Coordinates of C-alpha atoms in Angstrom, one line a residue:
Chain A
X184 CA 133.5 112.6 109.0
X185 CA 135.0 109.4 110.0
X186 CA 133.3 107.4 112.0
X187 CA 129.3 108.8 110.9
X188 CA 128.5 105.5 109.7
X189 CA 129.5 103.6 112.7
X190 CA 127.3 105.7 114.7
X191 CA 124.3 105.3 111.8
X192 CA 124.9 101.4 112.4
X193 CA 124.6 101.8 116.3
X194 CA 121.2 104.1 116.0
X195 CA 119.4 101.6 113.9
X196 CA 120.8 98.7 116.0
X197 CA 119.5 100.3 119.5
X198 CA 116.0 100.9 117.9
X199 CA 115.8 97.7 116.9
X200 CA 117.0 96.4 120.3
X201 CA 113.5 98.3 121.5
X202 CA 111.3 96.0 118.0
X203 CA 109.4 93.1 118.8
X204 CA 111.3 90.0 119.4
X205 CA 111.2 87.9 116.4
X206 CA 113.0 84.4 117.8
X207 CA 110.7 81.6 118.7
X208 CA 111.3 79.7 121.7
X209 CA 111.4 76.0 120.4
X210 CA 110.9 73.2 121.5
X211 CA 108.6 74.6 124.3
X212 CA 106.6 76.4 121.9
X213 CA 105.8 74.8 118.5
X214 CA 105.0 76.3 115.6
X215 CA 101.7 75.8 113.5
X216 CA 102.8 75.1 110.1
X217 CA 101.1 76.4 106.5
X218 CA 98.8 73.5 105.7
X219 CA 100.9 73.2 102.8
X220 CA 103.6 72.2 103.9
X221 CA 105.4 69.2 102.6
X222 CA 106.9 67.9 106.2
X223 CA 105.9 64.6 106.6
X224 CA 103.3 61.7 104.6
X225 CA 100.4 60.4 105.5
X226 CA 98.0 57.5 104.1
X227 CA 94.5 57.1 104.3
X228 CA 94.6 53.3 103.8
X229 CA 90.7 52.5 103.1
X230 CA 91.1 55.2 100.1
X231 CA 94.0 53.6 98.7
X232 CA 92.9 51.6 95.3
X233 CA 96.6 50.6 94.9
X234 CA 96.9 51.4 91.1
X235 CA 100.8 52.4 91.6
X236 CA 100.9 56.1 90.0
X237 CA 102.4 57.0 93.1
X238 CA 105.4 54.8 92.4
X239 CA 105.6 55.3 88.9
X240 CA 105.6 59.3 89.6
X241 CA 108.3 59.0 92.8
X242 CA 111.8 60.0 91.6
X243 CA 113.3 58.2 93.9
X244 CA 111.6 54.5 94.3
X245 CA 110.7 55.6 98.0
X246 CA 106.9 53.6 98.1
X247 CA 106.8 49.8 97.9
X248 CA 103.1 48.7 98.0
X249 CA 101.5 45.3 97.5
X250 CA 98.0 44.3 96.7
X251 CA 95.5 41.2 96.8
X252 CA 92.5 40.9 94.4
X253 CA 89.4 40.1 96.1
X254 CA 86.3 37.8 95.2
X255 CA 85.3 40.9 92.4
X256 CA 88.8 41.0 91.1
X257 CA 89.4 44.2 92.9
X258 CA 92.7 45.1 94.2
X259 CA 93.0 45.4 98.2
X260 CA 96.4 46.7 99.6
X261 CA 98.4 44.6 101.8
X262 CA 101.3 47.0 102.9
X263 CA 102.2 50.2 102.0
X264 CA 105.8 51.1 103.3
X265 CA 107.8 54.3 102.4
X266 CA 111.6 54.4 102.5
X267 CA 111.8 57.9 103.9
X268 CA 115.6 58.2 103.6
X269 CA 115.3 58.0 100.1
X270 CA 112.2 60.8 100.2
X271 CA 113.0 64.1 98.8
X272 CA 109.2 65.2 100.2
X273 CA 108.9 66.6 96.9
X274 CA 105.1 65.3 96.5
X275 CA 104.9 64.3 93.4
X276 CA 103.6 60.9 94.9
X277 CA 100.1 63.1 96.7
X278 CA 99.8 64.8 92.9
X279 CA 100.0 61.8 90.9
X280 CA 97.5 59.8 93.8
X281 CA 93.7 59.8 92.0
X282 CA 91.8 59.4 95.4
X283 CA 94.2 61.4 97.4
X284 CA 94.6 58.7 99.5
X285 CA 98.5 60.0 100.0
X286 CA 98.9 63.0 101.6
X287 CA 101.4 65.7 102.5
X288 CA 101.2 66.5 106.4
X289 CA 102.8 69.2 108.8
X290 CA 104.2 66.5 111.1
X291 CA 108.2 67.8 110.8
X292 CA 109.6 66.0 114.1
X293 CA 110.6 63.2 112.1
X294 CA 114.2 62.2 113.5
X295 CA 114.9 58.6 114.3
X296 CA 117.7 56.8 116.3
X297 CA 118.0 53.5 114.1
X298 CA 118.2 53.4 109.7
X299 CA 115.9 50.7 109.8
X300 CA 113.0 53.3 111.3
X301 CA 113.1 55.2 108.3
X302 CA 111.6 52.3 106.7
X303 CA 107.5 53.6 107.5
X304 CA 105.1 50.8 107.5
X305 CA 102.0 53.7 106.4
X306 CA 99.5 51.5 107.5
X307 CA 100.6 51.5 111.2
X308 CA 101.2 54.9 110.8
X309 CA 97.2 55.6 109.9
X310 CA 95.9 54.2 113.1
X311 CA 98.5 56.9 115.3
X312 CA 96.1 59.7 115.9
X313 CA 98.6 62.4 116.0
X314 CA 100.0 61.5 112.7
X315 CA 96.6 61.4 111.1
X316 CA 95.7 64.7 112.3
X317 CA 98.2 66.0 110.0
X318 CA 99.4 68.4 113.1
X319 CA 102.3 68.4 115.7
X320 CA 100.6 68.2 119.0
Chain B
X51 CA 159.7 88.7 98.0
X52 CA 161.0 85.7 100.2
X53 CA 163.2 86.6 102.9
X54 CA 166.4 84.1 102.4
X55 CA 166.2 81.0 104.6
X56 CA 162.1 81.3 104.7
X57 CA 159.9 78.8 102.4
X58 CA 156.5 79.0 101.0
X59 CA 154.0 77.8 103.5
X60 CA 150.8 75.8 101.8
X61 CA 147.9 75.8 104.2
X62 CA 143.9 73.8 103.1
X63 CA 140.8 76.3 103.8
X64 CA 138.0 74.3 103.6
X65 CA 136.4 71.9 102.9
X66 CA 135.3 72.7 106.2
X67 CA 135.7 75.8 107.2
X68 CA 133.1 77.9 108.0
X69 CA 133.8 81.3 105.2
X70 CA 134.3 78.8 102.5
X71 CA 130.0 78.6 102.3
X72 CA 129.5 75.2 101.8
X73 CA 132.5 72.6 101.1
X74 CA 134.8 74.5 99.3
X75 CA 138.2 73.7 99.3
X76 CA 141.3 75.6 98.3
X77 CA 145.4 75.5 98.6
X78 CA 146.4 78.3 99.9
X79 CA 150.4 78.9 99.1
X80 CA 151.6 81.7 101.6
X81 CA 154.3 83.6 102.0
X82 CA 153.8 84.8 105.6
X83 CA 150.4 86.3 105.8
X84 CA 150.3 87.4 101.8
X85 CA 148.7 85.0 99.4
X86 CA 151.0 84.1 96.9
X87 CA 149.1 81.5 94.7
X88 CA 145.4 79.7 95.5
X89 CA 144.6 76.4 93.8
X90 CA 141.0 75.9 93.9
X91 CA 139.4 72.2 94.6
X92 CA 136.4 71.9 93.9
X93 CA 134.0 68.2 94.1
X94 CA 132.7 67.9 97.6
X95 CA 129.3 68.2 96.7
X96 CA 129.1 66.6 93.6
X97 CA 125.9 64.5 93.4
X98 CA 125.9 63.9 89.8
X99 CA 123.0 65.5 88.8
X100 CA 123.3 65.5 84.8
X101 CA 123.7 62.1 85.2
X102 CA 120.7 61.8 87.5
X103 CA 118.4 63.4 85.2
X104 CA 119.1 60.6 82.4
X105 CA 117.7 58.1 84.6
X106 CA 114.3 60.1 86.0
X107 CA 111.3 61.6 83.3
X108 CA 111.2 65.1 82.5
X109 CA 108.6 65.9 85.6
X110 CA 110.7 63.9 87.9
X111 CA 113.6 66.0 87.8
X112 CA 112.3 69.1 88.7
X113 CA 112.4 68.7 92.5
X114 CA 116.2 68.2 92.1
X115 CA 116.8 71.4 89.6
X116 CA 116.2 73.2 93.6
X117 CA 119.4 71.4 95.0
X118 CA 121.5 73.4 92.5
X119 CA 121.6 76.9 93.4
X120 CA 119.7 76.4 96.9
X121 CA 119.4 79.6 97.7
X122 CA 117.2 80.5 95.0
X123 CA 115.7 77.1 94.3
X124 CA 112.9 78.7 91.6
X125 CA 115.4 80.4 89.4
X126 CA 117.1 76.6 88.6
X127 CA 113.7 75.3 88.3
X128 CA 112.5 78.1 85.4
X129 CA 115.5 77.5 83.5
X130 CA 114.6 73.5 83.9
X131 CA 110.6 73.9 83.2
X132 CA 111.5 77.1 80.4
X133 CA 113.9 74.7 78.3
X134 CA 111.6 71.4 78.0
X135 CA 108.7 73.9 77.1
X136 CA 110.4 75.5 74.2
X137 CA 111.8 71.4 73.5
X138 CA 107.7 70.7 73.5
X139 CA 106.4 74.4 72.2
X140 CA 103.8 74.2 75.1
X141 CA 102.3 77.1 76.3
X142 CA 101.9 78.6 79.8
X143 CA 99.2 80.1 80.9
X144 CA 99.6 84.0 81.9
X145 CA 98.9 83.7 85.7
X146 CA 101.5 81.0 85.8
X147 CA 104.2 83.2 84.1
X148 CA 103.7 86.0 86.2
X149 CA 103.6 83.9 89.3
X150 CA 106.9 82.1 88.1
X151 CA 108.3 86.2 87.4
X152 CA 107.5 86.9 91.4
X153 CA 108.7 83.6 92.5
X154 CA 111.9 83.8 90.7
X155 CA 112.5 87.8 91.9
X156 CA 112.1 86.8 95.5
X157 CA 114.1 84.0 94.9
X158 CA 117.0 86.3 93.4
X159 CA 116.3 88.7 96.8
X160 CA 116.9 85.9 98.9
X161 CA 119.9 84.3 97.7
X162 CA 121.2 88.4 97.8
X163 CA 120.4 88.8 100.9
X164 CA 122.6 85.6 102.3
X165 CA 125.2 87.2 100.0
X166 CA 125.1 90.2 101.6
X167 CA 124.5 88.4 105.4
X168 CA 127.5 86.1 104.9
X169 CA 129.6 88.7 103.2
X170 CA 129.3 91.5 106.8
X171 CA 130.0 87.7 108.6
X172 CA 133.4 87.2 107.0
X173 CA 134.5 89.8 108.3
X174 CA 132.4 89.6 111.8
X175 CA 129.4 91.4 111.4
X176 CA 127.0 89.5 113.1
X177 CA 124.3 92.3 113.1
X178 CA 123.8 93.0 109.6
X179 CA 123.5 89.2 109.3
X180 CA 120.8 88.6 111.6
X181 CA 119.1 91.3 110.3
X182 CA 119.3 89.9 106.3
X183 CA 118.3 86.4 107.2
X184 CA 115.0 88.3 109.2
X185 CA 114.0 89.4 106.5
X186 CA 114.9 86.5 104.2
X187 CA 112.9 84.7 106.2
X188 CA 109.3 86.3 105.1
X189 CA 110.3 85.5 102.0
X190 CA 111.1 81.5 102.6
X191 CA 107.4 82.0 104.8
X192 CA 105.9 83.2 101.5
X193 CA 107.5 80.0 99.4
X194 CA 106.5 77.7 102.3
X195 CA 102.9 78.6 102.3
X196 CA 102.3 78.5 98.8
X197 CA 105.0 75.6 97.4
X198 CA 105.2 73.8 100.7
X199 CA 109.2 74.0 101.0
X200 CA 111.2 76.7 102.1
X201 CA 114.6 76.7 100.2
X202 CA 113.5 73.9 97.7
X203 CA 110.0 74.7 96.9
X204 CA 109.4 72.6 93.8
X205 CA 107.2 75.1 92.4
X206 CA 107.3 74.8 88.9
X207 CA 106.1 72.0 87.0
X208 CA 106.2 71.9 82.7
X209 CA 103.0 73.7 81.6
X210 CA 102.6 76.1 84.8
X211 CA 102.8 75.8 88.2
X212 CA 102.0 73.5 90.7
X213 CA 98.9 75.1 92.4
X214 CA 97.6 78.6 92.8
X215 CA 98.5 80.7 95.5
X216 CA 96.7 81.0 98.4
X217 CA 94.4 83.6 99.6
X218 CA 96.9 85.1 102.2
X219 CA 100.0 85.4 99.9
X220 CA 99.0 88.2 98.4
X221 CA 98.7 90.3 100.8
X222 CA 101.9 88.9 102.6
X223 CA 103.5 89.9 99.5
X224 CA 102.0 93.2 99.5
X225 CA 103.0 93.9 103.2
X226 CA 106.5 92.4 101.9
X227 CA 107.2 95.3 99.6
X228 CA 106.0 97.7 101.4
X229 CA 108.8 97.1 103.7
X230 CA 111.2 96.6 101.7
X231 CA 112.2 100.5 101.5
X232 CA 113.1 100.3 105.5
X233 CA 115.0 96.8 105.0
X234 CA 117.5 98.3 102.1
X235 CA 118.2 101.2 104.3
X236 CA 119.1 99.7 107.4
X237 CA 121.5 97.2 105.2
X238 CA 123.1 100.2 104.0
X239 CA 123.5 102.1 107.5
X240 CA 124.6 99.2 109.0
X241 CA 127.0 97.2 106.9
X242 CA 127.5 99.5 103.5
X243 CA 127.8 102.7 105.1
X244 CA 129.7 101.5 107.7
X245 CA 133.7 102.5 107.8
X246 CA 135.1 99.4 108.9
X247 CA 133.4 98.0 106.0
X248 CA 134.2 99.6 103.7
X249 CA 138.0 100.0 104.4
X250 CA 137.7 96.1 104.5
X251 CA 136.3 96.0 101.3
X252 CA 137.1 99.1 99.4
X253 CA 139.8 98.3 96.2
X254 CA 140.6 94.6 97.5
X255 CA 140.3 92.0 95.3
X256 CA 140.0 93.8 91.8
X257 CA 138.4 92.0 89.1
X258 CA 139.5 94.3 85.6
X259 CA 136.9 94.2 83.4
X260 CA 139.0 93.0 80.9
X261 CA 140.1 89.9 82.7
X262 CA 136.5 89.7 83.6
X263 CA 135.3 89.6 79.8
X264 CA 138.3 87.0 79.4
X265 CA 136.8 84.6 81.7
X266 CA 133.5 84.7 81.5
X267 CA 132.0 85.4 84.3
X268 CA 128.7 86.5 84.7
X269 CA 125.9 87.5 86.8
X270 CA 126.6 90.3 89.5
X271 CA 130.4 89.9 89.3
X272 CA 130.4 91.2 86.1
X273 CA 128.3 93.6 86.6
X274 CA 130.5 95.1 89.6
X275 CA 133.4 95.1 86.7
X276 CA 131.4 97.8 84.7
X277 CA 130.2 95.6 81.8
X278 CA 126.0 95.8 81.6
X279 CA 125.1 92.4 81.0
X280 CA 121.9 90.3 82.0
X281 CA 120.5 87.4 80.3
X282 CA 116.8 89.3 81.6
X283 CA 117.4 92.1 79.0
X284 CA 119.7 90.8 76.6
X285 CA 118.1 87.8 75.5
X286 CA 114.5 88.1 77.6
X287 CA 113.0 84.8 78.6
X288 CA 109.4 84.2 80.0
X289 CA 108.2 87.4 80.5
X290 CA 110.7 89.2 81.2
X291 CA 110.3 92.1 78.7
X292 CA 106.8 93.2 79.5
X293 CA 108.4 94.8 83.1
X294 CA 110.5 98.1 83.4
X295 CA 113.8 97.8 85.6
X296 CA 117.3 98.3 85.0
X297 CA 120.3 97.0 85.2
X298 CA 122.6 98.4 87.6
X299 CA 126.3 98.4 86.6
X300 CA 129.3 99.8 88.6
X301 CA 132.4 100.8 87.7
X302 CA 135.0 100.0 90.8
X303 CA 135.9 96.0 90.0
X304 CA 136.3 95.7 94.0
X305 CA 134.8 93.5 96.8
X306 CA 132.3 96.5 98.0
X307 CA 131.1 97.0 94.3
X308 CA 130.8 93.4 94.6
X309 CA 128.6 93.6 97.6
X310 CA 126.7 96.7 96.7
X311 CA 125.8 95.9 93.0
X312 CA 123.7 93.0 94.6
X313 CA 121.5 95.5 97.0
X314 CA 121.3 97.3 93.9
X315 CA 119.9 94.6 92.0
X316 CA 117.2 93.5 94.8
X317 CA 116.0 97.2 94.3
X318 CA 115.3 96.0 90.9
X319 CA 113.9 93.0 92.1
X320 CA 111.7 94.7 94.1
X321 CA 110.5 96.6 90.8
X322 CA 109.9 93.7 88.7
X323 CA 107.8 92.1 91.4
X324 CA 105.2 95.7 92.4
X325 CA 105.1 95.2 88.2
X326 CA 104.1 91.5 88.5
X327 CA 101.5 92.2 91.1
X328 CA 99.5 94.9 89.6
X329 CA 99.5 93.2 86.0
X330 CA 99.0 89.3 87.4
X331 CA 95.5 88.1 85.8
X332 CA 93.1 85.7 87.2
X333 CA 92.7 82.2 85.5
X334 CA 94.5 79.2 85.6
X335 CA 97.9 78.4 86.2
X336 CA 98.5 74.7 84.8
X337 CA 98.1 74.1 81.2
X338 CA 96.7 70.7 79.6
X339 CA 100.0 68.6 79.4
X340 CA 100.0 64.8 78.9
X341 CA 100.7 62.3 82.1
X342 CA 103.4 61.2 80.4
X343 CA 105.3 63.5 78.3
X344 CA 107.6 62.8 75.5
X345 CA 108.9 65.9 73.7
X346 CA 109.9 65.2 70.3
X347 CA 113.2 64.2 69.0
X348 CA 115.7 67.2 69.1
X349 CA 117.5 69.2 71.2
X350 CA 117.2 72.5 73.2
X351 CA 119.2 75.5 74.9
X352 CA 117.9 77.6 77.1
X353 CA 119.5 80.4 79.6
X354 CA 118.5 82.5 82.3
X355 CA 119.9 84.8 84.5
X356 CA 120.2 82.9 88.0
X357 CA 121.5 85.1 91.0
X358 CA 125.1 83.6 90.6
X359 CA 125.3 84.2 87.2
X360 CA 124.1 82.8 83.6
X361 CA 122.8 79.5 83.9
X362 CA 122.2 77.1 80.6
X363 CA 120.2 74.3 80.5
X364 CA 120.9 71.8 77.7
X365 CA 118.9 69.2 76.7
X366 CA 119.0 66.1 74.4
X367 CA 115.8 64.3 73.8
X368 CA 115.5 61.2 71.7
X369 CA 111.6 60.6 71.6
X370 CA 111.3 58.7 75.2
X371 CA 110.0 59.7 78.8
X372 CA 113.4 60.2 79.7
X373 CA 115.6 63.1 78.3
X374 CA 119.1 61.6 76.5
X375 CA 121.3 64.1 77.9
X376 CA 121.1 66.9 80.1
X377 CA 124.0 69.7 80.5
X378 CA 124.0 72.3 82.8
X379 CA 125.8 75.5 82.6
X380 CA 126.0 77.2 85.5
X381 CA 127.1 80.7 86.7
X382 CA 128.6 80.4 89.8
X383 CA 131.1 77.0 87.9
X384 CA 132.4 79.4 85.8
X385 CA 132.8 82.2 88.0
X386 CA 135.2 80.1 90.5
X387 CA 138.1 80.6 88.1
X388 CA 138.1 84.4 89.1
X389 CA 139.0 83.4 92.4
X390 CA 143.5 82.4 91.4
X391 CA 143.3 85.8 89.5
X392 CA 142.3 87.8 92.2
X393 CA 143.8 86.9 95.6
X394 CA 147.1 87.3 94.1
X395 CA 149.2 90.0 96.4
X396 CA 146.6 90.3 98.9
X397 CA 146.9 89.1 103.0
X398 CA 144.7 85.9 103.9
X399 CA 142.0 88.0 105.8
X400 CA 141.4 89.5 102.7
X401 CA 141.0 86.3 100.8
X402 CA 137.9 85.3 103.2
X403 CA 136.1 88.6 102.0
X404 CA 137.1 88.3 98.2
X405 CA 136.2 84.7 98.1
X406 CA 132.4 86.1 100.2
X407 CA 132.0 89.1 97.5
X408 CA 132.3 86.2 94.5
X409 CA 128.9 84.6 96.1
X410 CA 129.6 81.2 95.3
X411 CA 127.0 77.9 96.1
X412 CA 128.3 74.9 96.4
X413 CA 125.3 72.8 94.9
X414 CA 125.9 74.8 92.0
X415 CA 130.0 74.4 91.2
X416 CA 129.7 70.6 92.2
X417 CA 126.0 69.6 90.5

């Protein structure tokens, strides 16, 4: 009979319309990430013995670090910025890391106005508490 | 046939136009509303990648193997990881290969599912859409909380994979199939069984088998034009010939055997993968693989069966960190010189659902 399937299509459509709602309602509600996920960087600075796998592993020349050697011919980082409109948040960078100073975070509202604040100074970005949680507030 | 005093009208579809999926472009030559000649442009989103993977090592290029097929990111990537391990003769550890098995299926069921979603959209089914990319989405949530990414989860690396899965994924997964039974038959009550549907699709845009053979396309397509053909049984690779599934051919050459063949296949899917988690053993997924790796001189061809079609990775080495050349052979490429053959003759409402049923991605036909 012509026009069965139509009226199989509404049937599951109208149960459905009784489901649980699945949408979320964002941005009033935010959503608690897997701690896996790969939305954002952070540095834990005092970790950080600036050997420079984590450049050698980027793909994409993202992380510009300098150092100074100390009195015990130690290297101490300077600055530690990530271009993060070069970043593929691929993490390569937190694998290669020995002392897991770099770390992948779940902080995903990221937008900026201006190019030149994708430039991320990651020392700065340490001290902000929400960032350093690792979790959107 | 031209009525005297009319002309042939040319009208561009795309590069952004919404059924084109992605930045597509074609000429369309018309002759009122019936499509006498399409002239495919293709380049939009051409980002180089062969080239790209010249100037980054071996392990750096895997994250961008995702951006080819996005849909099904860790299909790419096991081509990618499968071709510098046979280049290297490194072994994987069995967990990993039946971790990169179930990644891979849901992978395929995904990028299926947005087939099937946008293919009831072209021709304004909004239902059956929402209701695939619901159910797509458990599967991105299952990529996201073990790989970290959703559509380019960066999975794989040479040797293994990346990290274990967590605690929760397996029974996410579980819950997954279970479900799965209830998902395939609402698709088919509300978008394959429905009339309007199928006298859309039904016997537009035949693809001869023949003609099919002739051009070499691959994947589903070909399947849909009745020849039974899959890289996964013909030539298996990983693992692929410990599992029991089939191959599902059809016979009718048309836009709904070019829909249906793919819910079909993620019944198959959905095989491999209850296979996959009964058999996976503990132990660990990442084998011992230098820092730095440089596979020996000599060069490499692998394929696998990607959701678009065959996909070939070849690969030059020449001794350095850094592989010489890089060519990639992709399905859904080849399968865009279908497209001229069969729009001939057929209105310009139709060409939006025969252009949906050849499941093209854009990442793929630019690279």
């Amino acid at each position: 009979m012509f026009g069965k399937g139509l009226l199989k299509g509404l049937s599951i459509t109208i149960k459905r319309l009784y489901g649980p709602n699945l949408t979320e309602y964002y941005p009033e509600v935010k959503p608690i990430l897997p701690t896996r996920t790969r939305s954002s960087m952070v540095l834990e600075p005092e970790k950080c013995i600036s050997c420079g796998l984590c450049i050698n592993a980027c793909p994409n020349q993202v992380i510009i670090l300098t150092s100074e050697k100390d009195e015990k011919n130690k290297k101490v980082l300077q600055t530690y910025h990530m271009n993060m409109g070069r970043c593929l948040l691929c993490g390569l960078c937190t694998e290669a890391c020995p002392t897991k100073a770099l770390k992948l975070c779940q902080v995903y509202e990221n937008a900026v106005y201006h190019r030149q604040e994708l430039l991320w100074d990651m020392i700065a970005r340490s001290k902000q508490a929400n960032i350093s949680s690792g979790k959107v507030e | 046939m031209m009525i005297e005093g009319t002309q042939e009208y040319s009208l561009n579809m795309g590069p952004q136009h919404p059924s084109t999926h992605g930045v597509f472009r074609m000429v369309v030559h018309l002759d009122g509303e019936v499509v006498t000649k399409v002239e495919p442009k293709i380049g939009y989103l051409h980002r180089g990648l062969e080239k790209m993977a010249e100037s980054r090592t071996y392990t750096q290029f895997i994250p961008y193997t995702d951006r080819l097929d996005y849909l099904a990111g860790p299909h790419n990537s096991l081509g990618y990881v499968q071709a510098v391990e046979k280049l290297m003769d490194t072994e994987v550890p069995e967990r990993a290969e039946y971790l990169r098995i179930i990644f891979a299926e849901l992978g395929r069921i995904a990028s299926h599912l947005v087939m099937i979603a946008s293919g009831s959209l072209d021709i304004s089914g909004w239902t059956p859409w929402s209701y695939c990319f619901r159910d797509r989405e458990r599967i991105l949530d299952l990529f996201e909380m073990t790989a970290g990414n959703r559509m380019t989860p960066n999975y794989f690396r040479i040797g293994g994979v990346s990290q274990d899965v967590p605690e929760e994924f397996m029974p996410a997964l579980k819950s997954f199939l279970e479900d799965m039974p209830e998902m395939i038959e609402e698709y088919y009550g509300i978008f394959f069984g429905n009339e309007i549907a199928q006298s859309r699709m039904k016997s537009v845009g035949i693809l001869p088998k023949e003609l099919a053979e002739n051009l070499l396309i691959t994947g589903a397509n070909l399947r849909a034009s009745g020849v039974q053909y899959d890289v996964r049984k013909a030539e298996p690779y990983g693992i692929y010939d410990r599992f029991d599934f089939e191959i599902p051919v059809l016979y009718g050459c048309d836009t709904y055997d070019r829909h249906f063949i793919r819910l079909l296949e993620i019944q198959e899917s959905k095989k491999i993968i209850e296979q996959a988690y009964k058999d996976i053993p503990a132990g660990p997924v990442m084998t011992k693989v230098p820092k730095v790796l440089k596979p020996p001189v000599g060069k490499v061809y692998h394929r696998v069966e990607n959701p678009k079609g065959e996909m070939g990775w070849y690969i030059v080495s020449n001794g350095s960190t850094k592989p010489a050349r890089v060519r990639i052979r992709t399905g859904a490429f080849v399968n865009v010189q279908m497209l001229p053959e069969i729009v001939k003759g057929w209105k310009i409402q139709d060409l939006v659902t025969i252009f949906a049923s050849m499941d093209l991605v854009l990442g793929e036909v630019d690279k």
